[in-house]
XYZ file of C-alpha atoms in Angstrom:
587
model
C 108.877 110.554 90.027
C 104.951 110.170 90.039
C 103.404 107.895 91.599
C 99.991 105.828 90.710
C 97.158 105.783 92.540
C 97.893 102.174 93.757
C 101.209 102.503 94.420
C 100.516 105.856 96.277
C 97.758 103.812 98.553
C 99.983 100.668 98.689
C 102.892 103.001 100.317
C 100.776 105.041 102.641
C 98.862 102.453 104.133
C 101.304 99.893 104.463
C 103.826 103.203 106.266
C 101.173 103.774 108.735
C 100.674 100.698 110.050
C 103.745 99.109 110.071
C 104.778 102.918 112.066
C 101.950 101.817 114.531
C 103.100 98.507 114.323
C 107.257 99.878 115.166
C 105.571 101.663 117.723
C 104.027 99.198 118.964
C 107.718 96.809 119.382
C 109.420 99.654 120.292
C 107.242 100.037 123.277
C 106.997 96.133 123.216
C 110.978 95.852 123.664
C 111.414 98.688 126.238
C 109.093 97.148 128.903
C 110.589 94.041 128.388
C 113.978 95.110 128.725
C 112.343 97.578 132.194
C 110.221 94.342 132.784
C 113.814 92.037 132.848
C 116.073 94.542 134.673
C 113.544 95.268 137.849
C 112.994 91.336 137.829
C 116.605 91.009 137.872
C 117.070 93.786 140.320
C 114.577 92.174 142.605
C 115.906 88.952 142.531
C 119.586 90.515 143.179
C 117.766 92.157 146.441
C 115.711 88.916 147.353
C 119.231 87.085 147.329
C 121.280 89.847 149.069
C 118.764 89.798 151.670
C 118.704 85.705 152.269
C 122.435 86.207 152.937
C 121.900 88.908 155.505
C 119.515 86.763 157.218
C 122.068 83.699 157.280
C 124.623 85.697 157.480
C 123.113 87.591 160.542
C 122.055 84.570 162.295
C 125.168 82.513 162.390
C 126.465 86.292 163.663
C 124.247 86.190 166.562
C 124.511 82.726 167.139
C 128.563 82.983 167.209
C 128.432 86.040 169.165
C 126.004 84.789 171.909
C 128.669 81.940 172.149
C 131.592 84.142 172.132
C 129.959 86.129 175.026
C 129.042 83.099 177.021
C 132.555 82.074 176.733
C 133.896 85.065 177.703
C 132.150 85.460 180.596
C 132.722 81.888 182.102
C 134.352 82.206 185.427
C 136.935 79.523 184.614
C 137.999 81.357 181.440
C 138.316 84.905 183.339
C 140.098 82.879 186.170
C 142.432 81.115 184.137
C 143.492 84.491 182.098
C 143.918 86.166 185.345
C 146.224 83.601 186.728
C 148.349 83.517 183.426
C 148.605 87.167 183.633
C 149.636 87.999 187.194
C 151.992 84.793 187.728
C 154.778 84.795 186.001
C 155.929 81.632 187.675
C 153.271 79.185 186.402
C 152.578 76.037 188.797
C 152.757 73.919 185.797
C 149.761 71.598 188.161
C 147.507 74.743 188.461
C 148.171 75.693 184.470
C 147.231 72.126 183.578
C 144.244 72.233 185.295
C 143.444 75.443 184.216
C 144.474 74.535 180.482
C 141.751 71.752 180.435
C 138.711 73.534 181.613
C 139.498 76.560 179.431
C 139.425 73.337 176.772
C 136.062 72.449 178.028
C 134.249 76.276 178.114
C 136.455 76.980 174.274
C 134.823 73.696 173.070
C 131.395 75.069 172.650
C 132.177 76.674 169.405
C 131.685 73.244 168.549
C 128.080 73.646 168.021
C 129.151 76.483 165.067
C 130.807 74.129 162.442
C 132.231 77.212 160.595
C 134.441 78.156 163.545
C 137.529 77.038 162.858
C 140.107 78.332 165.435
C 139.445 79.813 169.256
C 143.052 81.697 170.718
C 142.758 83.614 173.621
C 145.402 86.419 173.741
C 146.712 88.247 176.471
C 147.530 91.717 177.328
C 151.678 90.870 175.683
C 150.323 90.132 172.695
C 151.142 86.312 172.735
C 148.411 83.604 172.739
C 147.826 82.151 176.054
C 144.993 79.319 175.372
C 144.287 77.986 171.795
C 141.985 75.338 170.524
C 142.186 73.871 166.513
C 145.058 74.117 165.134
C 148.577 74.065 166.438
C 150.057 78.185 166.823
C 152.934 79.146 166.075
C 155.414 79.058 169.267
C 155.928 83.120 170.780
C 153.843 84.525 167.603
C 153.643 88.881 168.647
C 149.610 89.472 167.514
C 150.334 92.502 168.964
C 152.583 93.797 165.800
C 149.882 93.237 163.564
C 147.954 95.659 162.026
C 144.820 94.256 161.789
C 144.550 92.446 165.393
C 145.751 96.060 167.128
C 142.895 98.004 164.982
C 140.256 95.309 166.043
C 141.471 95.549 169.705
C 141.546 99.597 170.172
C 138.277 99.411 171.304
C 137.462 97.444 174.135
C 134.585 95.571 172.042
C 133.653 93.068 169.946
C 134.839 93.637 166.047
C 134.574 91.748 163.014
C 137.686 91.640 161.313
C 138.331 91.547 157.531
C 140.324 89.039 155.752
C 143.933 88.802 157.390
C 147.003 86.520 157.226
C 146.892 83.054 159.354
C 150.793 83.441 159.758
C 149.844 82.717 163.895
C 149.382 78.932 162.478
C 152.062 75.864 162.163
C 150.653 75.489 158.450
C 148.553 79.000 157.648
C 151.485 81.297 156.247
C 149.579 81.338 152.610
C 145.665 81.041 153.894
C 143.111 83.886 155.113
C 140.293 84.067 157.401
C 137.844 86.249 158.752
C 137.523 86.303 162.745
C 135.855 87.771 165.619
C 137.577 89.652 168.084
C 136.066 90.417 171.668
C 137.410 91.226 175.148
C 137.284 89.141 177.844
C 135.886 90.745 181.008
C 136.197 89.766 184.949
C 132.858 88.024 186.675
C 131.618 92.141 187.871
C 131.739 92.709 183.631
C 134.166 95.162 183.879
C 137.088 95.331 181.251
C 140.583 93.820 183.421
C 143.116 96.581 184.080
C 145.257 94.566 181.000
C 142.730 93.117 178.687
C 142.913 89.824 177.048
C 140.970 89.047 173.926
C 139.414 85.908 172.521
C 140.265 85.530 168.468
C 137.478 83.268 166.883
C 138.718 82.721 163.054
C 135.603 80.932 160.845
C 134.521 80.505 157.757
C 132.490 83.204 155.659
C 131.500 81.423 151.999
C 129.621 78.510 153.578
C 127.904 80.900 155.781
C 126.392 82.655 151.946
C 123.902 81.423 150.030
C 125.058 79.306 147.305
C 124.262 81.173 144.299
C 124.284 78.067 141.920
C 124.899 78.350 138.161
C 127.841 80.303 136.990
C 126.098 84.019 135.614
C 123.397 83.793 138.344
C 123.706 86.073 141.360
C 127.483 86.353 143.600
C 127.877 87.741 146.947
C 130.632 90.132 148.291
C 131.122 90.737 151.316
C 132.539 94.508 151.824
C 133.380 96.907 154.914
C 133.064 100.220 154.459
C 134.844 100.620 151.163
C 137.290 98.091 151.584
C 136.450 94.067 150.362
C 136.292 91.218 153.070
C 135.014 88.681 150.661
C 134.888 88.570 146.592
C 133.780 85.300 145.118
C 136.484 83.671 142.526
C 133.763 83.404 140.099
C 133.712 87.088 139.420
C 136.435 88.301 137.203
C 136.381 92.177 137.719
C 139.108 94.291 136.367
C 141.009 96.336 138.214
C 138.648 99.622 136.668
C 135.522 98.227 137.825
C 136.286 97.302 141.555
C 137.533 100.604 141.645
C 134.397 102.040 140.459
C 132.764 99.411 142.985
C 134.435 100.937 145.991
C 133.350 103.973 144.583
C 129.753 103.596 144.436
C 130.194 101.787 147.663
C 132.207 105.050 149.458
C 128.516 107.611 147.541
C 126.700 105.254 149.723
C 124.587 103.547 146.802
C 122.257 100.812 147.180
C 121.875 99.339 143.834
C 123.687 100.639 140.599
C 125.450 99.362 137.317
C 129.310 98.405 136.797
C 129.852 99.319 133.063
C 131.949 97.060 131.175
C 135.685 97.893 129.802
C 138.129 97.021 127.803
C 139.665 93.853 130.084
C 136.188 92.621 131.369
C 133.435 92.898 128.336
C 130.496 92.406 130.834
C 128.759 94.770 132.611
C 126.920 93.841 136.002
C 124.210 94.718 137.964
C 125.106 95.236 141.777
C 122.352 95.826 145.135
C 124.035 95.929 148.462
C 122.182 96.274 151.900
C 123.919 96.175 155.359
C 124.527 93.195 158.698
C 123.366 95.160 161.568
C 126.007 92.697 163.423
C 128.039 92.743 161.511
C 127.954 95.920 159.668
C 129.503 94.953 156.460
C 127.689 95.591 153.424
C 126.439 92.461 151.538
C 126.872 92.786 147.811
C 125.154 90.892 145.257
C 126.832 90.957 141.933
C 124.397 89.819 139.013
C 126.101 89.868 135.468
C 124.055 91.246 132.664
C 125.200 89.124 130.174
C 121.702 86.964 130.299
C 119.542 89.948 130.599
C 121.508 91.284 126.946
C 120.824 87.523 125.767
C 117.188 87.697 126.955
C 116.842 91.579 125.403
C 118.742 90.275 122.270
C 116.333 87.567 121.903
C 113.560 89.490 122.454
C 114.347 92.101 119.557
C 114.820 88.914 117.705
C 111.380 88.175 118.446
C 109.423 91.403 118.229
C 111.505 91.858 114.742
C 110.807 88.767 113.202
C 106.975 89.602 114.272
C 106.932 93.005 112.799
C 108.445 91.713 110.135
C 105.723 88.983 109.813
C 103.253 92.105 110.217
C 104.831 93.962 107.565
C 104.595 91.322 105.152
C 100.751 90.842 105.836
C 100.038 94.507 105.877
C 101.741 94.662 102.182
C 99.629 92.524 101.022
C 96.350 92.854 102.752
C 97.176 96.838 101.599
C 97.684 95.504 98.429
C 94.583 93.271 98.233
C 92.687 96.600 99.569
C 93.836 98.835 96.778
C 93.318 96.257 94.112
C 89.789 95.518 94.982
C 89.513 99.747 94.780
C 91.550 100.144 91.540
C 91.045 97.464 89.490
C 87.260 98.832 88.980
C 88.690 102.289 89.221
C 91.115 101.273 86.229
C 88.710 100.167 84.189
C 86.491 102.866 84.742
C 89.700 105.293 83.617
C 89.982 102.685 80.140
C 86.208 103.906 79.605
C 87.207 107.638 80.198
C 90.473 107.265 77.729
C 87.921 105.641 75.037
C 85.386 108.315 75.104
C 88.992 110.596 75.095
C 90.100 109.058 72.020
C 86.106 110.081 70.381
C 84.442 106.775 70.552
C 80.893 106.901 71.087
C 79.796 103.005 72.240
C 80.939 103.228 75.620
C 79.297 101.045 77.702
C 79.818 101.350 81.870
C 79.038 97.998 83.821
C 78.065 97.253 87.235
C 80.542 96.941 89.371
C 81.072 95.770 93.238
C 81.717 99.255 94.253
C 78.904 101.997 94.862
C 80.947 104.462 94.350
C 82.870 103.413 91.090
C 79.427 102.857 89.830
C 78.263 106.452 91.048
C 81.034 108.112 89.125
C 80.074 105.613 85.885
C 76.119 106.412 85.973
C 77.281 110.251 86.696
C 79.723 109.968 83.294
C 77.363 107.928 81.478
C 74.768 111.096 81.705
C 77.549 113.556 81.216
C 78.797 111.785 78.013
C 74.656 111.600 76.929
C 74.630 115.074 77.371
C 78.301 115.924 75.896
C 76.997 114.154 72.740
C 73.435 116.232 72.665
C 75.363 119.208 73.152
C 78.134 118.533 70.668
C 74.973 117.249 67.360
C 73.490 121.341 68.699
C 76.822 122.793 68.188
C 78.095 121.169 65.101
C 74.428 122.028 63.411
C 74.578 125.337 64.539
C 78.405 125.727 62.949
C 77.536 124.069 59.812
C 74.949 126.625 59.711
C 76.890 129.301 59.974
C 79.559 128.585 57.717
C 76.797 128.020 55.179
C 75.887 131.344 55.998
C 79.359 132.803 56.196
C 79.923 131.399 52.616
C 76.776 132.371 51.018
C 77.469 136.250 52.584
C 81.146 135.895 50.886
C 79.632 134.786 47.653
C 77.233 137.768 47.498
C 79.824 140.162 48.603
C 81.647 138.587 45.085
C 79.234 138.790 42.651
C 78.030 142.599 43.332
C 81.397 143.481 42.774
C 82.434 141.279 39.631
C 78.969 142.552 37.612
C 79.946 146.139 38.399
C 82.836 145.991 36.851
C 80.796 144.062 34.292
C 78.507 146.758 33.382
C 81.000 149.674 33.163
C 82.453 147.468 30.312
C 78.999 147.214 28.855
C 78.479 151.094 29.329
C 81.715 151.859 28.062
C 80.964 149.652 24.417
C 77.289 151.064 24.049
C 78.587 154.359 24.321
C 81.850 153.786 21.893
C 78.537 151.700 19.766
C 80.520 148.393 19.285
C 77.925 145.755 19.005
C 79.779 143.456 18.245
C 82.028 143.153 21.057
C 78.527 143.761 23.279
C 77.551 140.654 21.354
C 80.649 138.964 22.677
C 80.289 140.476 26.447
C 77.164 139.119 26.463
C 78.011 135.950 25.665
C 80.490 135.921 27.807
C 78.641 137.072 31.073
C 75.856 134.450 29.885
C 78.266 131.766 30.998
C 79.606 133.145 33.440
C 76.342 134.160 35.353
C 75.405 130.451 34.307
C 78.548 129.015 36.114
C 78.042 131.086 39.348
C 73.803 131.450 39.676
C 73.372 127.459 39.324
C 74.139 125.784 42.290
C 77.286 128.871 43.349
C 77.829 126.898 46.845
C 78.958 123.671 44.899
C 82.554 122.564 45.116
C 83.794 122.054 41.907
C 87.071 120.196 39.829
C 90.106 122.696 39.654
C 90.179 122.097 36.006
C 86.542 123.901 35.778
C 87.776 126.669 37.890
C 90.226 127.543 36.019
C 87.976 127.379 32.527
C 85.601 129.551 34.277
C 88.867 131.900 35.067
C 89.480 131.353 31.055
C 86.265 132.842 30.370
C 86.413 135.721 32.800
C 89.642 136.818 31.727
C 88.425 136.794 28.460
C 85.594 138.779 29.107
C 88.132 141.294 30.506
C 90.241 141.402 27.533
C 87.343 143.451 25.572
C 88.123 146.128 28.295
C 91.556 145.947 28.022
C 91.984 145.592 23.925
C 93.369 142.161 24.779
C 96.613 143.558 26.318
C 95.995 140.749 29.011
C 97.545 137.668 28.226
C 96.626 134.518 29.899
C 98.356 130.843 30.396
C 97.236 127.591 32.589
C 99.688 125.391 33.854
C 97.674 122.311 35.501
C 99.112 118.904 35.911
C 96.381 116.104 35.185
C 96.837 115.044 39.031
C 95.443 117.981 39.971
C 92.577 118.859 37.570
C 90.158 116.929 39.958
C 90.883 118.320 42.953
C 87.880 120.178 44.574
C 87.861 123.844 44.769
C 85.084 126.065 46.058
C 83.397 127.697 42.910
C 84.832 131.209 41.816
C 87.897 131.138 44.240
C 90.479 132.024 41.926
C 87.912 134.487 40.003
C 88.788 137.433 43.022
C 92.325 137.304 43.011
C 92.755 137.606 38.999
C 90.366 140.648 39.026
C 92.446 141.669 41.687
C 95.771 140.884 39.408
C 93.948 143.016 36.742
C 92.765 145.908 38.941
C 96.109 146.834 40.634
C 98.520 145.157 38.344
C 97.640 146.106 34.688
C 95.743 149.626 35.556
C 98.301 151.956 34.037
C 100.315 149.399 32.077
C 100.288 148.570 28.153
C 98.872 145.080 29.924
C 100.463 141.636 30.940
C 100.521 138.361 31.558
C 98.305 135.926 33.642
C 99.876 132.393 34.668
C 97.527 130.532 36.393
C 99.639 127.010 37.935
C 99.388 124.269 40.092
C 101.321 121.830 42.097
C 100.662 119.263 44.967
C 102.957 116.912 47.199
C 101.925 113.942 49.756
C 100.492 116.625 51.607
C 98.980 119.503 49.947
C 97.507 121.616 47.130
C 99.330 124.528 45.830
C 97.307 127.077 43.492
C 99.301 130.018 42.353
C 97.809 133.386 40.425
C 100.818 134.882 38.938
C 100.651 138.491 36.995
C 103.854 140.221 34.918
C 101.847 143.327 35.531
C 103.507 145.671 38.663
C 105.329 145.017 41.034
C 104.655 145.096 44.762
C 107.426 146.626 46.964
C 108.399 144.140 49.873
C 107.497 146.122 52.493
C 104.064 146.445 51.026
C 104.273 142.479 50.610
C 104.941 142.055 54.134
C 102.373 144.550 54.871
C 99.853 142.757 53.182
C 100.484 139.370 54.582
C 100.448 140.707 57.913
C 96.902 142.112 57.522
C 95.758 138.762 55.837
C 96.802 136.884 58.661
C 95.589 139.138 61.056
C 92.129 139.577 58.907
C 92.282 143.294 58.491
C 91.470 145.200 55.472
C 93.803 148.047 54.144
C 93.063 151.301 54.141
C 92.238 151.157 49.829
C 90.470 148.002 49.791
C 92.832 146.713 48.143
C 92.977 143.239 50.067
C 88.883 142.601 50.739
C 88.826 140.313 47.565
C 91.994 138.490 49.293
C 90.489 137.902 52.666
C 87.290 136.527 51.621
C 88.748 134.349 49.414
C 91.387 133.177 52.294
C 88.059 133.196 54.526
C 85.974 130.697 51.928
C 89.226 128.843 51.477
C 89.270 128.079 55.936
C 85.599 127.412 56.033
C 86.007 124.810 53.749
C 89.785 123.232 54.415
C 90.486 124.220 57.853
C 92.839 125.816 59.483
C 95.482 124.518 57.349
C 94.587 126.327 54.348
C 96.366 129.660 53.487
C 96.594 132.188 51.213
C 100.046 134.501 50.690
C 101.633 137.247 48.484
C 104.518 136.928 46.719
C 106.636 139.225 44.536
C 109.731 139.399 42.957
C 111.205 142.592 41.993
C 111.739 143.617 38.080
C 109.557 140.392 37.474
C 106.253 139.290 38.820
C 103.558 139.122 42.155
C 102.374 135.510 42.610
C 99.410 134.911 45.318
C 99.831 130.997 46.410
C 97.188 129.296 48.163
C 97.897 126.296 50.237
C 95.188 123.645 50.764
C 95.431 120.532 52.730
C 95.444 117.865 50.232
C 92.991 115.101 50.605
C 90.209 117.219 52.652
C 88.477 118.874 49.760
C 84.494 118.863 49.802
């Protein structure tokens, strides 16, 4: 499909900027969505790091207590006594029970601290303080209490069971596990360990809204604390410890079939501690912020693309509407009018091209009066050289008649020849460039072929057949004349003579003018041959078709190229020669 001018400049313009403009969201929406995740990342970090700090001071300030307790002389004293007397002096235990009380009651100043146990070297619990144990409770069968005591020093210990309390068989904790050494700070031959259980969440920094920032608490690969709030599938804490276990500090959990969000996780570690300290961002508000964003930059590029179309389109019409009507003007002087007037426009160069086709058209017209002078020119001349090359022939033939009679001393047929040629010479010499009525042609033709008759003992018979429609129609003077002596010459030379129809038709369209002779007959290929050369404008090799081509020659000059002359013949019977003229352009 082709494309105007407009709607070629309409297209390309508005393409390359709203490309810029695409180019320019597309960069638009990627540092957004960079800008959003490193803000997001940062404020993950900035969080994670607040909850180290707490999280790191309480440690320190709970294991500075811890260590103060176990290093009171009363505590060590009172362990040692319950551990190398069997036999308890129930006096000496009570005393003992009630200043362990005092030294275990400084965890008081740590409000998280929830429980304080000392337990010895047998694995049962020897001094408590919160809540009420359970009676001859073995902490030395559990797991988690013998890996935080294989040691010899202090350990943090990851959620466990509080089956050790009267009402704890369902709840967890996280605790602190140290030794308890003698007043030289060595280890005792059979140590005894103080158990601190506390609290972890109100230690972390309350993240606030639900989809804002949640802390985890992990060590090494394994979780001590996951907030309710975070609904991870079974997939993604999986790829959690994983990420955890390649030692990565920030990274992405990809969302899956149970848990549609995806979340954004940075982890640093407690040097206390030494648990890693997650915090778990979901990007479910960074894909609303992005989403609404692209909302944004679309609408505006959208926006833009509307006011490029038509500021493109406002463009091109203030080029094309004068280049339009500069293209009417060119189509008018197409279609041959000569008043063409070009106006001033608001565009230099539309006028340029105007003032430049103004001259050309000046000049075009100059050129064109020079060239259809010089043509009419030489067709005068062309016809004038066709009519002389006619008459020297015609009076030849004329005078060997003459000759022929003077010597055979008939005077009266000279008499008649005479005659004769005086109106013919009359008809030609005065004014032989004229166009005259068909009907006049053909009376001329009359007299000719009765001129010819004297020479040929009127053998030649002659008939017109020439409707009254067509008796006015122009003809070039002594057209038909050639192609009757030509009928004569080659039809009736060795014959007993003939007849001469000389007809006329015409349609809507045309003129047809026929010279038919009953004298011999033309072979088709000879026919063909003939045409061929008449069309082609050649002469045979006996002359026999000169009088034919000047004829068709006269017969262009004066109708165009629509006029024709052709040969007919039909065996046993005749040899026409039509002419075709393009009715309605005669003289």
């Amino acid at each position: 499909m082709r494309l105007t001018l407009r709607q070629k400049l309409v297209i390309w313009f508005s393409l390359a900027f709203c490309g810029i403009i695409a180019g320019f969201g597309i960069l638009v929406l990627r540092n957004n969505g960079d800008r959003y995740q490193q803000q997001s990342y940062a404020h993950c970090r900035r969080i994670v790091q607040a909850n180290i700090d707490l999280a790191d001071n309480y440690f320190e300030q709970l294991s500075n207590v811890v260590y103060i307790v176990v290093s009171d002389q009363d505590i060590i004293t009172s362990v040692n006594y319950r551990m190398n007397n069997p036999d308890v002096d129930y006096s000496i235990e009570l005393y003992n029970q009630r200043k362990v009380e005092a030294k275990i009651k400084q965890f008081d100043v740590l409000e998280n601290v929830k429980n304080a146990i000392i337990v010895g070297p047998s694995g049962e619990y020897l001094y408590y303080y919160g809540a009420s144990l359970v009676q001859g409770y073995a902490f030395d069968e559990q797991p988690w209490f013998m890996e935080a005591t294989d040691t010899n020093r202090m350990r943090f210990v990851n959620y466990h069971p509080t089956d050790y309390l009267l009402n704890g068989s369902e709840k967890q904790t996280v605790s602190l596990v140290v030794p308890i050494l003698n007043a030289s700070q060595y280890f005792l031959a059979e140590t005894a360990y103080l158990l601190c259980d506390f609290s972890l969440e109100p230690i972390l920094v309350d993240p606030g809204r639900d989809g804002e920032v949640q802390i985890a608490v992990y060590n090494g690969k394994d979780p001590v604390h996951i907030p309710s709030q975070l609904a991870l599938a079974d997939s993604q804490l999986a790829e959690l410890s994983k990420h955890i276990e390649e030692g990565k500090h920030s990274f992405v959990l990809d969302a899956c079939r149970e848990n549609r969000s995806s979340y954004l996780v940075v982890n640093d570690t407690s040097e206390i501690s030494g648990w890693l300290i997650l915090g778990i961002m979901p990007l479910d508000s960074i894909q609303e912020l992005r989403s609404a964003n692209r909302v944004f930059v679309l609408a505006l590029m959208l926006a833009a693309f509307v006011v490029v179309l038509g500021v493109s389109a406002l463009l091109t019409r203030s080029v094309l509407v004068p280049m339009n009507a500069l293209i009417q003007k060119f189509n008018a002087i197409g279609r041959g009018e000569k008043n063409v007037c070009f106006k001033k426009t608001a565009s230099v160069e539309v006028d340029l091209i105007a003032e430049t086709a103004a001259q050309m058209l000046k000049k075009n017209d100059q050129l064109t009066a020079e060239i259809v002078e010089e043509s009419k020119q030489r067709v005068q001349a062309q016809m004038r050289a066709l009519q002389h090359q006619i008459n020297p022939h015609f009076l030849n033939n004329i005078l060997q008649s003459l000759k022929a009679l003077a010597v055979c001393g008939d005077t009266e047929a000279i008499s008649k020849v005479a005659t004769l040629l005086g109106k013919l010479l009359t008809y030609s010499v005065y004014d032989p460039y004229d166009m005259v009525p068909l009907a006049r042609e053909f009376e001329y033709t009359g007299t000719y072929i009765a001129l010819q008759n004297i020479r040929f003992q009127n053998k030649i018979l002659y008939t017109v057949d020439l409707p009254e429609a067509a008796e006015q129609f122009l003809v070039p003077k002594l057209i038909i004349q050639p192609l009757v002596e030509n009928a004569i010459e080659h039809g009736f030379i060795s014959s007993e003579g003939g007849r001469i129809i000389l007809s006329a038709d015409l349609d809507e369209k045309e003129m047809y003018i026929a010279v038919t002779n009953t004298g011999r007959v033309i072979e088709a290929e000879q026919v063909e041959r003939l045409n061929c050369m008449l069309h082609e404008k050649k002469a045979d090799a006996q002359g026999t078709s000169i009088g034919m081509l000047n004829v068709l020659a006269r017969l262009k000059s004066c109708f165009g190229s629509g006029a024709d002359l052709r040969v007919m013949s039909r065996d046993g019977m005749n040899t026409s020669i039509v002419l075709t003229l393009p009715y309605g352009k005669e003289g």
